[in-house]
């Protein structure tokens, strides 16, 4: 890219370049400050900056290598590839602007000093070809957005025009880049800058068209200034548009939560807090507020969301966008001392209450999001407000919460005690055997729900066969608090969790094994926030180890084919994908079948986020859709490693009229059969 010597012959180019650049960048900085940073800083301010090295390297690799957008590339949706191309092209052109415009203007020929003459030649050639390829990519992007239209882009109802402007701007930028090169060649320019093939070809056309040297000089200046104008204009447009994600995404990745995906923020000020949960700008953390600015409105989260897919109101993208719109609308007033959020409340105006209750906290949205948005924290924060400030929740949720508060478990109506399932099995109680090596955490469902009691019994049987020195808490165990927490009653959660932590710390518990992925996630990742630090394993991890060590050996053949369903809280939230498959593969005769949506892309069974107890009143039932996905396989059994999933699939199979033809089983039950 060759800049003209003077600004239309009068003003030295570097004055024009520096003056305009300074104006544009200060304008962009001012807009960034007014529209973004000062508003985001109204939020609470937890530290999300340290430790810097642990944050910086993964964040840089995600952004530079475009790892998250490329993970979404599929036969159905190749948008990630075009995004990565545009991003890398953007980096190349940014480097060229640094070298050939801003640096060269003052310290000519700076580019030759940095790159050597051959380097400049090669770089110029590369940019010329890149600008040409950009045209084809832009055409493809436009076709995808307006003609082919993958489902996820249909979520972006408001900003299609914006996408159109950006495509036109980039197209013009590339056109002026090539035309400047062409005019330079036509004006008789030579040297290393004249080698770009497309620029040369355009120059030849200009010469053939009779454009003389003087006219070509003028055209070169015109195209070059137009191209610089677009760059500087775009810099100011970024903070005003969804292209704010160019700034927001790297920041978001750097300030991401360093905890496993399903771990919620723990408010530690419940006793003194003036307000619970989040409904106003100042109730969210600054990081939750930044999410809206980082959002690229790509729709990937909503496209993967099981609630959205089954026709519920929830669209995670619109939750994030809604929070941002609310910040933009009310933030300036808050800063001026005129807080008008009562007039246009966030929940009810931008975010629908029903949508908040649709969330299964399955994490599919967060897994797909290319800019590191943490949807679940914001959704649960708003549920906390509804439950703890407004006492507003679905009736079914209220019943479960009441049961947890009054009886220490959510299974209203159960006639069992915490130890009925173990009757006749001679299982030790920790109070009588405090020297047990392992605490088997049974959980409310394993202990009190009839179908799941069979799984608890299988677990005890497997542990006994392996000779594990284990015990249970029995009547001393109370609900882990996980359902209360996901339903928004943080106060009740902390009360239950503290009670359990006190009990376990009293026995100096070191190792805990659970059968429920929800208890597993909660005790492993969230109890440490409240002083409960244990080695926590899900049974699939523990049993896979026992098999590997030869402590148990499945011998009896189980003639069955099993499709394994990844529980969200085991898989996506805690990356436990292989141990259940190792257990399945160790069982003679059992054929392991994989479902289309599996592992990181697994589809929720419909029970997460408290939905084991919340009725679905709109659209299809999530468990029926997942059951259909199972029925697409040839397997006769859907294998699970979670008591909630088990109930969901038993209901799903029954609803399809396939009882006796297909079955749902916990992996533990199949293993226990094979050990017998
Ligand atoms: S956590 Fe799951 S249900 Fe909730 S918004 Fe995300 S994808 Fe949807
Ligand atoms: S939150 Fe993430 S996945 Fe969802 S639309 Fe925004 S950028 Fe895309």
XYZ file of C-alpha atoms and ligand atoms in Angstrom:
692
model
C 0.000 0.000 0.000
C 1.685 3.186 -1.166
C 0.505 6.448 0.411
C 0.721 9.615 -1.709
C 3.419 12.121 -0.804
C 1.127 15.010 0.113
C -2.488 15.574 0.998
C -3.607 16.644 -2.513
C -0.330 18.430 -2.944
C -0.677 20.913 -0.097
C -0.470 19.399 3.368
C 2.298 16.900 4.173
C 0.717 13.488 4.453
C 1.941 12.720 7.936
C 0.112 15.778 9.299
C -3.105 14.543 7.759
C -2.556 10.991 8.902
C -1.636 11.826 12.465
C -4.263 14.509 12.886
C -7.072 12.320 11.576
C -5.853 9.252 13.457
C -5.620 11.184 16.693
C -9.132 12.562 16.159
C -10.585 9.172 15.290
C -8.887 7.241 18.092
C -9.739 9.839 20.723
C -13.323 9.820 19.474
C -13.414 6.013 19.706
C -11.844 6.130 23.180
C -14.388 8.686 24.331
C -17.318 6.629 23.024
C -15.838 3.505 24.631
C -15.611 5.260 27.939
C -19.078 6.849 27.847
C -21.013 3.987 26.341
C -19.178 1.022 27.772
C -16.642 1.247 30.557
C -18.173 3.847 32.852
C -21.533 2.006 32.642
C -20.006 -1.440 33.168
C -18.207 -0.178 36.250
C -21.564 0.545 37.927
C -21.628 -3.205 38.635
C -20.081 -4.960 41.612
C -16.341 -5.361 41.335
C -15.015 -8.843 42.003
C -11.397 -9.436 40.984
C -11.214 -11.108 37.599
C -7.687 -9.962 36.693
C -5.336 -12.209 38.624
C -3.342 -14.351 38.197
C -2.327 -12.654 34.930
C -0.260 -15.434 33.326
C -2.886 -18.111 33.932
C -5.427 -15.815 32.330
C -3.409 -14.330 29.500
C -2.019 -17.347 27.673
C -5.265 -19.331 27.203
C -7.158 -16.100 26.425
C -4.595 -15.115 23.784
C -4.643 -18.542 22.174
C -8.457 -18.641 22.073
C -8.585 -15.220 20.415
C -5.604 -15.431 18.056
C -6.178 -19.035 16.962
C -9.961 -18.452 16.871
C -10.382 -21.741 18.751
C -13.945 -21.082 19.878
C -15.378 -20.048 16.527
C -13.638 -22.935 14.797
C -15.076 -25.431 17.306
C -18.512 -24.583 15.898
C -17.651 -25.430 12.319
C -19.897 -28.180 11.081
C -21.299 -29.398 7.798
C -24.428 -27.421 8.618
C -22.694 -24.230 9.677
C -19.333 -23.104 8.343
C -19.648 -19.566 9.650
C -16.717 -20.132 12.005
C -14.336 -20.590 9.082
C -15.311 -17.317 7.450
C -15.102 -15.528 10.797
C -11.598 -16.901 11.380
C -10.556 -15.823 7.873
C -11.926 -12.313 8.360
C -10.254 -12.071 11.777
C -6.850 -13.172 10.500
C -7.261 -10.864 7.516
C -8.108 -8.057 9.933
C -4.863 -8.764 11.846
C -2.840 -8.734 8.599
C -4.309 -5.445 7.448
C -3.872 -3.929 10.923
C -0.183 -4.842 10.762
C 0.053 -3.287 7.308
C -1.572 -0.064 8.512
C 0.962 0.106 11.325
C 3.846 -0.452 8.950
C 2.809 1.373 5.788
C 0.564 4.161 6.976
C 1.194 5.401 10.479
C 4.840 4.433 10.838
C 5.825 5.116 7.227
C 4.191 8.518 7.214
C 6.628 9.887 9.742
C 9.657 7.658 9.353
C 9.833 6.672 5.749
C 10.718 4.045 4.798
C 9.995 2.445 8.163
C 8.487 -0.641 6.553
C 11.742 -1.441 4.729
C 13.669 -1.109 8.005
C 11.386 -3.553 9.756
C 10.803 -6.063 6.989
C 13.702 -5.511 4.529
C 12.913 -4.775 0.928
C 12.088 -8.392 0.042
C 9.881 -8.640 3.115
C 7.915 -5.573 2.025
C 7.559 -7.096 -1.410
C 6.283 -10.406 -0.038
C 3.949 -8.715 2.458
C 2.552 -6.430 -0.252
C 1.938 -9.440 -2.483
C 0.188 -11.269 0.387
C -2.073 -8.273 1.160
C -2.980 -7.836 -2.468
C -4.069 -11.459 -2.806
C -5.804 -11.328 0.588
C -7.833 -8.250 -0.412
C -9.004 -10.088 -3.518
C -9.982 -13.251 -1.628
C -11.854 -11.014 0.839
C -14.306 -10.103 -1.926
C -15.294 -13.726 -2.431
C -15.547 -14.324 1.310
C -17.767 -11.264 1.711
C -20.070 -12.484 -1.035
C -20.278 -15.866 0.714
C -21.002 -14.181 4.072
C -23.800 -12.140 2.478
C -25.291 -15.246 0.836
C -25.219 -17.087 4.174
C -26.799 -14.246 6.067
C -29.542 -13.325 3.637
C -30.106 -16.351 1.407
C -29.059 -19.652 3.044
C -29.679 -18.363 6.616
C -28.554 -20.999 9.144
C -31.010 -21.207 12.026
C -28.787 -19.405 14.519
C -28.729 -16.229 12.416
C -32.502 -16.011 12.601
C -32.139 -15.001 16.279
C -30.538 -11.713 15.251
C -33.728 -9.806 14.537
C -32.468 -6.301 15.053
C -28.954 -6.053 13.747
C -29.095 -7.449 10.238
C -28.742 -3.929 8.818
C -25.639 -3.436 10.907
C -24.121 -6.589 9.452
C -24.938 -5.240 5.986
C -23.172 -1.906 6.673
C -20.087 -3.717 7.903
C -19.928 -5.955 4.844
C -20.245 -2.912 2.562
C -17.537 -1.065 4.521
C -15.098 -3.982 4.351
C -15.857 -4.442 0.656
C -15.161 -0.741 -0.020
C -11.985 -0.904 2.040
C -10.677 -3.785 -0.041
C -11.727 -2.068 -3.284
C -9.933 1.171 -2.396
C -6.852 -0.786 -1.321
C -6.592 -2.465 -4.715
C -7.494 0.705 -6.629
C -4.770 2.651 -4.804
C -2.261 0.002 -5.867
C -3.558 0.150 -9.435
C -3.363 3.950 -9.607
C 0.176 3.812 -8.206
C 1.224 1.461 -10.996
C -0.592 3.592 -13.600
C 1.221 6.695 -12.375
C 4.509 4.988 -13.210
C 5.361 3.871 -9.663
C 7.854 1.076 -9.320
C 10.038 -0.650 -6.786
C 8.941 -3.269 -4.349
C 5.446 -1.847 -3.991
C 4.617 -2.458 -7.617
C 4.752 -6.257 -7.461
C 1.221 -7.045 -6.192
C -0.417 -8.979 -9.032
C -3.988 -7.679 -8.766
C -2.827 -4.073 -8.237
C -0.616 -4.436 -11.310
C -3.457 -5.804 -13.386
C -5.707 -2.892 -12.335
C -2.858 -0.483 -13.190
C -2.599 -2.009 -16.673
C -6.327 -1.561 -17.180
C -6.068 2.100 -16.100
C -3.202 2.701 -18.546
C -5.148 0.986 -21.355
C -8.106 3.217 -20.489
C -5.909 6.248 -21.216
C -5.397 7.454 -17.639
C -2.236 9.522 -17.709
C 0.364 9.931 -14.966
C -1.135 13.100 -13.448
C -4.642 11.740 -13.324
C -3.337 8.469 -11.849
C -1.504 10.462 -9.139
C -4.734 12.200 -8.230
C -6.684 8.954 -8.246
C -4.092 7.295 -6.045
C -4.454 10.085 -3.495
C -8.248 9.980 -3.697
C -8.509 6.195 -3.224
C -5.913 6.193 -0.508
C -7.640 8.887 1.535
C -11.000 7.225 1.074
C -9.510 3.969 2.312
C -7.966 5.705 5.347
C -11.287 7.429 6.011
C -13.028 4.055 6.172
C -10.467 2.685 8.647
C -10.742 5.707 10.916
C -14.520 5.820 10.657
C -14.721 2.124 11.480
C -12.610 2.674 14.607
C -15.313 5.037 15.904
C -18.144 2.767 14.799
C -16.796 -0.243 16.774
C -18.019 0.807 20.245
C -21.399 1.792 18.799
C -22.091 -1.549 17.170
C -21.990 -5.278 17.759
C -18.392 -5.053 16.507
C -17.673 -3.955 20.034
C -16.937 -7.665 20.409
C -13.544 -6.921 18.839
C -12.708 -5.224 22.141
C -15.098 -7.118 24.421
C -14.181 -10.688 23.444
C -10.463 -10.543 24.354
C -11.398 -8.774 27.603
C -14.060 -11.360 28.327
C -11.696 -14.265 27.776
C -9.027 -12.671 29.937
C -11.489 -12.077 32.770
C -13.249 -15.466 32.440
C -14.085 -17.543 35.491
C -11.229 -19.905 36.246
C -13.575 -22.399 37.875
C -15.307 -25.321 36.122
C -18.124 -24.172 33.851
C -21.003 -25.094 36.146
C -19.682 -23.331 39.224
C -21.799 -20.405 40.344
C -20.543 -17.225 41.953
C -21.093 -17.507 45.729
C -22.324 -14.327 47.403
C -20.619 -14.219 50.780
C -22.544 -11.221 52.139
C -26.005 -12.742 52.552
C -26.269 -11.693 56.202
C -25.557 -8.039 55.465
C -26.685 -7.588 51.846
C -29.293 -4.887 51.197
C -30.649 -6.668 48.135
C -30.523 -10.289 47.042
C -29.824 -11.434 43.515
C -29.824 -9.134 40.508
C -32.499 -7.022 38.902
C -30.805 -3.625 38.718
C -27.593 -2.653 36.942
C -25.769 -2.202 40.236
C -26.688 -5.757 41.373
C -24.730 -7.458 38.579
C -20.968 -7.811 38.577
C -19.071 -5.672 36.076
C -18.141 -8.897 34.288
C -21.813 -9.839 33.851
C -22.450 -6.366 32.408
C -19.488 -6.642 30.067
C -20.959 -9.853 28.596
C -23.554 -7.871 26.637
C -20.887 -5.718 24.997
C -18.747 -8.749 24.166
C -21.697 -10.545 22.567
C -21.347 -10.782 18.796
C -25.072 -11.551 18.365
C -24.101 -14.731 16.548
C -26.985 -16.813 17.961
C -24.842 -19.873 18.687
C -26.000 -19.995 22.322
C -29.696 -19.874 21.473
C -29.245 -22.377 18.669
C -27.767 -24.899 21.134
C -30.155 -24.174 24.020
C -32.500 -27.124 24.718
C -35.113 -24.804 26.194
C -35.120 -22.706 23.049
C -35.074 -25.743 20.773
C -38.151 -27.157 22.504
C -40.111 -23.946 22.052
C -39.738 -22.207 25.406
C -39.441 -18.429 25.735
C -35.792 -18.567 26.722
C -33.175 -17.402 24.249
C -29.860 -16.930 26.067
C -28.653 -14.470 23.445
C -31.616 -12.214 24.134
C -31.028 -12.400 27.889
C -27.487 -11.112 27.391
C -28.596 -8.489 24.884
C -31.487 -7.477 27.142
C -29.139 -6.770 30.041
C -26.973 -4.608 27.748
C -29.970 -2.631 26.467
C -31.065 -2.039 30.054
C -27.576 -0.809 30.971
C -27.541 1.573 27.997
C -31.021 2.832 28.816
C -30.666 3.368 32.555
C -26.906 3.472 33.211
C -26.345 7.179 32.394
C -29.223 8.135 34.719
C -27.792 6.034 37.551
C -24.474 7.851 37.174
C -26.265 11.220 37.278
C -28.104 10.300 40.459
C -31.406 9.696 38.630
C -31.980 5.972 38.893
C -35.119 5.289 36.850
C -35.016 1.510 36.865
C -38.335 1.336 38.712
C -40.059 2.790 35.626
C -38.471 0.380 33.153
C -37.362 -2.625 35.179
C -34.991 -5.090 33.562
C -37.142 -8.113 34.417
C -40.411 -7.569 32.655
C -39.099 -5.105 30.075
C -36.002 -6.651 28.554
C -36.019 -10.090 30.192
C -39.131 -12.209 30.639
C -39.580 -13.869 34.020
C -40.810 -17.066 32.373
C -37.634 -17.247 30.283
C -35.519 -17.175 33.433
C -37.407 -20.209 34.752
C -36.943 -22.058 31.457
C -33.191 -22.400 31.980
C -31.855 -25.891 32.716
C -28.387 -24.565 33.616
C -27.080 -27.172 31.184
C -24.175 -25.015 29.980
C -24.714 -25.666 26.253
C -24.838 -21.892 25.672
C -21.557 -21.240 27.453
C -19.857 -24.099 25.675
C -20.834 -22.684 22.272
C -20.255 -19.003 22.959
C -17.175 -17.765 21.057
C -16.692 -14.731 23.298
C -16.813 -16.333 26.753
C -20.216 -15.052 27.903
C -21.247 -16.621 31.231
C -25.011 -16.833 30.789
C -25.764 -19.076 33.773
C -24.407 -16.697 36.403
C -26.656 -13.884 35.185
C -29.725 -16.117 34.880
C -29.308 -17.586 38.375
C -28.592 -14.120 39.783
C -31.946 -12.946 38.422
C -33.674 -16.055 39.797
C -32.176 -15.176 43.197
C -33.844 -11.792 42.964
C -37.203 -13.346 42.033
C -37.082 -15.927 44.811
C -35.442 -14.039 47.655
C -36.784 -10.528 47.013
C -40.108 -11.144 45.298
C -41.051 -14.675 46.408
C -42.031 -15.089 42.757
C -41.496 -18.557 41.303
C -43.433 -21.397 39.659
C -45.612 -23.225 42.157
C -43.782 -26.498 41.585
C -40.469 -24.828 42.403
C -41.988 -23.351 45.548
C -43.116 -26.800 46.700
C -39.644 -28.278 46.236
C -38.035 -25.348 48.051
C -40.499 -25.653 50.925
C -39.757 -29.352 51.201
C -36.007 -28.702 51.305
C -36.527 -26.088 53.983
C -38.821 -28.202 56.148
C -37.563 -31.750 55.534
C -34.029 -31.329 54.163
C -34.890 -32.844 50.759
C -36.953 -31.871 47.697
C -38.948 -35.110 47.434
C -42.253 -33.988 48.867
C -44.506 -36.926 49.563
C -41.816 -39.579 49.868
C -42.570 -42.131 52.552
C -38.986 -43.301 52.911
C -36.379 -42.385 55.475
C -32.767 -41.706 54.427
C -31.695 -45.254 55.277
C -34.661 -47.368 54.107
C -32.907 -48.149 50.799
C -30.035 -49.772 52.727
C -32.160 -52.080 54.848
C -30.662 -55.573 55.073
C -27.496 -54.551 53.197
C -25.329 -54.138 56.292
C -23.994 -50.719 55.292
C -21.878 -48.831 57.801
C -22.949 -45.435 59.146
C -20.098 -42.933 59.452
C -21.029 -42.009 63.027
C -20.347 -45.640 64.030
C -17.350 -46.107 61.697
C -15.547 -42.766 61.508
C -12.408 -44.496 60.167
C -14.064 -45.300 56.787
C -11.832 -44.341 53.827
C -14.664 -43.205 51.605
C -17.901 -41.399 52.294
C -20.586 -42.669 49.908
C -22.764 -39.580 49.408
C -26.159 -41.125 48.587
C -28.051 -37.882 47.876
C -31.771 -37.249 48.373
C -32.782 -38.935 45.113
C -30.765 -42.113 45.697
C -32.080 -42.352 49.233
C -35.698 -41.272 48.869
C -36.929 -41.823 45.308
C -37.980 -45.394 44.710
C -36.475 -45.988 41.243
C -33.163 -44.414 42.245
C -32.918 -46.494 45.417
C -32.052 -49.445 43.158
C -29.061 -47.465 41.883
C -27.919 -46.711 45.438
C -28.150 -50.422 46.216
C -26.087 -51.261 43.103
C -23.486 -48.740 44.232
C -23.249 -50.326 47.665
C -22.973 -53.760 46.062
C -20.131 -52.661 43.737
C -18.226 -50.996 46.597
C -18.548 -54.114 48.732
C -17.330 -56.400 45.971
C -14.310 -54.151 45.517
C -13.610 -54.293 49.254
C -13.837 -50.501 49.675
C -13.936 -49.360 53.299
C -16.911 -47.004 52.951
C -19.729 -45.568 55.037
C -22.756 -43.336 54.570
C -23.957 -40.401 56.649
C -27.444 -41.916 56.953
C -29.853 -39.661 58.822
C -27.109 -37.034 59.182
C -27.032 -36.408 55.416
C -29.212 -33.551 54.240
C -29.819 -32.184 50.752
C -26.556 -30.897 49.255
C -28.513 -27.714 48.509
C -27.870 -27.842 44.778
C -31.532 -27.683 43.671
C -32.206 -24.783 46.046
C -29.184 -22.962 44.651
C -30.109 -23.475 40.990
C -33.686 -22.415 41.744
C -32.390 -19.168 43.185
C -32.753 -19.702 46.927
C -29.130 -19.009 47.805
C -29.974 -18.487 51.438
C -31.457 -21.971 51.795
C -28.586 -23.443 49.787
C -25.948 -21.956 52.056
C -27.851 -23.145 55.124
C -28.020 -26.750 53.860
C -24.465 -26.730 52.558
C -23.077 -25.356 55.827
C -24.922 -28.070 57.748
C -23.350 -30.781 55.571
C -19.922 -29.200 55.709
C -20.094 -29.043 59.494
C -21.050 -32.721 59.623
C -18.354 -33.838 57.187
C -15.647 -31.684 58.730
C -16.677 -33.077 62.134
C -15.806 -36.576 60.867
C -12.706 -35.311 59.098
C -14.001 -36.647 55.771
C -11.328 -36.737 53.056
C -12.858 -38.577 50.139
C -16.440 -38.424 48.878
C -18.008 -40.524 46.108
C -21.426 -39.551 44.742
C -23.906 -41.200 42.400
C -25.530 -37.889 41.452
C -23.622 -35.507 39.117
C -25.440 -32.535 40.661
C -24.255 -33.375 44.194
C -20.838 -34.153 42.678
C -20.533 -30.748 41.009
C -21.882 -28.928 44.022
C -19.721 -30.612 46.691
C -16.599 -30.686 44.527
C -16.689 -27.165 43.076
C -18.943 -25.064 45.293
C -18.526 -26.398 48.846
C -14.908 -25.106 48.870
C -16.336 -21.542 48.694
C -17.940 -22.246 52.098
C -15.045 -24.114 53.713
C -15.752 -27.707 52.596
C -12.641 -29.092 50.878
C -12.735 -32.793 49.948
C -11.552 -35.073 47.215
C -14.854 -35.604 45.391
C -15.373 -38.219 42.698
C -18.374 -39.223 40.699
C -18.922 -42.977 40.828
C -18.008 -43.382 37.143
C -14.502 -42.076 37.888
C -14.166 -44.148 41.055
C -15.472 -47.369 39.519
C -13.378 -46.983 36.345
C -10.350 -46.822 38.660
C -11.494 -49.943 40.563
C -11.813 -51.823 37.256
C -8.401 -50.628 36.099
C -6.814 -51.706 39.377
C -8.443 -55.132 39.009
C -10.445 -54.722 42.225
C -13.617 -55.632 40.385
C -13.949 -57.585 37.185
C -17.197 -57.642 35.206
C -17.560 -61.246 34.042
C -21.187 -62.017 33.272
C -22.197 -61.189 29.694
C -24.863 -58.515 29.350
C -26.457 -58.932 25.920
C -27.557 -55.403 25.253
C -26.732 -52.324 23.200
C -26.578 -49.121 25.189
C -26.600 -45.515 24.033
C -24.798 -43.490 26.687
C -26.302 -40.122 27.604
C -23.822 -37.549 28.969
C -25.260 -35.797 31.984
C -24.603 -32.033 31.697
C -23.194 -31.708 35.214
C -20.822 -34.618 34.736
C -19.779 -33.981 31.146
C -20.045 -30.392 30.017
C -19.629 -28.884 33.464
C -16.829 -31.155 34.702
C -15.346 -32.808 31.597
C -16.014 -36.370 32.816
C -16.601 -38.051 29.465
C -14.263 -41.045 29.327
C -14.747 -42.858 32.679
C -18.388 -43.844 32.004
C -17.366 -45.135 28.588
C -14.473 -47.068 30.147
C -16.912 -48.717 32.560
C -19.300 -49.566 29.708
C -16.517 -50.993 27.562
C -15.380 -53.230 30.427
C -18.757 -55.007 30.570
C -18.726 -58.174 28.436
C -21.412 -58.270 25.747
C -22.496 -54.654 26.212
C -22.354 -52.737 22.949
C -21.741 -49.015 23.466
C -23.582 -46.849 20.935
C -22.948 -43.107 20.595
C -25.752 -40.632 20.080
C -25.430 -37.745 17.602
C -25.460 -35.162 20.367
C -22.895 -36.430 22.834
C -19.978 -35.376 25.024
C -19.483 -31.547 24.851
C -22.512 -31.313 22.557
C -24.740 -33.533 24.713
C -28.405 -32.531 25.041
C -29.891 -32.021 28.509
C -32.379 -34.637 29.779
C -34.582 -31.756 30.937
C -34.056 -32.010 34.702
C -31.188 -29.572 35.358
C -31.476 -26.189 37.055
C -34.206 -27.442 39.397
C -36.360 -28.685 36.509
C -36.617 -32.101 38.128
C -39.348 -30.321 40.105
C -40.491 -27.558 37.750
C -43.317 -28.272 35.296
C -42.831 -27.447 31.619
C -45.872 -25.559 30.364
C -44.814 -24.483 26.907
C -43.520 -26.269 23.810
C -42.286 -29.846 23.725
C -40.925 -31.575 26.806
C -37.122 -31.569 26.766
C -36.938 -35.207 27.927
C -39.207 -36.288 25.058
C -36.946 -34.599 22.519
C -33.895 -36.273 24.060
C -35.740 -39.611 24.127
C -36.417 -39.175 20.390
C -32.691 -38.660 19.870
C -32.075 -41.941 21.723
C -34.707 -43.690 19.604
C -32.829 -42.640 16.459
C -30.070 -45.052 17.533
C -30.267 -48.818 17.284
C -29.707 -49.247 21.041
C -32.247 -51.010 23.247
C -31.100 -49.210 26.414
C -30.302 -45.622 27.251
C -27.517 -45.717 29.826
C -27.177 -42.881 32.305
C -25.043 -41.953 35.277
C -27.483 -39.602 36.998
C -30.667 -40.322 38.956
C -32.475 -37.335 37.385
C -31.698 -38.503 33.848
C -32.924 -41.982 34.769
C -36.354 -40.715 35.742
C -36.545 -38.406 32.745
C -35.908 -41.231 30.294
C -38.211 -43.694 32.026
C -40.952 -41.109 31.645
C -39.910 -40.380 28.043
C -39.923 -44.051 27.018
C -43.299 -44.537 28.721
C -44.742 -41.489 26.946
C -43.655 -42.930 23.582
C -45.438 -46.199 24.433
C -42.198 -48.176 24.330
C -42.144 -49.614 27.826
C -40.820 -53.167 27.646
C -39.244 -52.484 24.223
C -36.696 -49.879 25.257
C -35.367 -49.222 28.718
C -33.430 -46.675 30.770
C -30.786 -47.950 33.173
C -28.050 -46.499 35.270
C -24.599 -47.749 34.266
C -24.137 -48.948 37.857
C -27.078 -51.319 37.546
C -25.645 -52.856 34.360
C -22.202 -53.160 35.957
C -23.632 -54.757 39.082
C -25.440 -57.305 36.883
C -22.186 -58.158 35.187
C -20.378 -58.642 38.512
C -22.983 -61.079 39.757
S -27.820 -23.203 30.452
Fe -28.832 -24.532 28.941
S -31.010 -24.111 29.202
Fe -29.925 -22.433 30.222
S -29.730 -20.858 28.664
Fe -27.886 -22.074 28.538
S -28.308 -23.595 26.990
Fe -30.289 -22.743 27.592
S -23.802 -14.781 23.912
Fe -22.114 -15.705 22.791
S -23.029 -17.366 21.602
Fe -24.698 -16.072 22.310
S -25.055 -14.657 20.637
Fe -23.619 -13.648 22.012
S -21.598 -14.185 21.227
Fe -23.045 -15.592 20.255
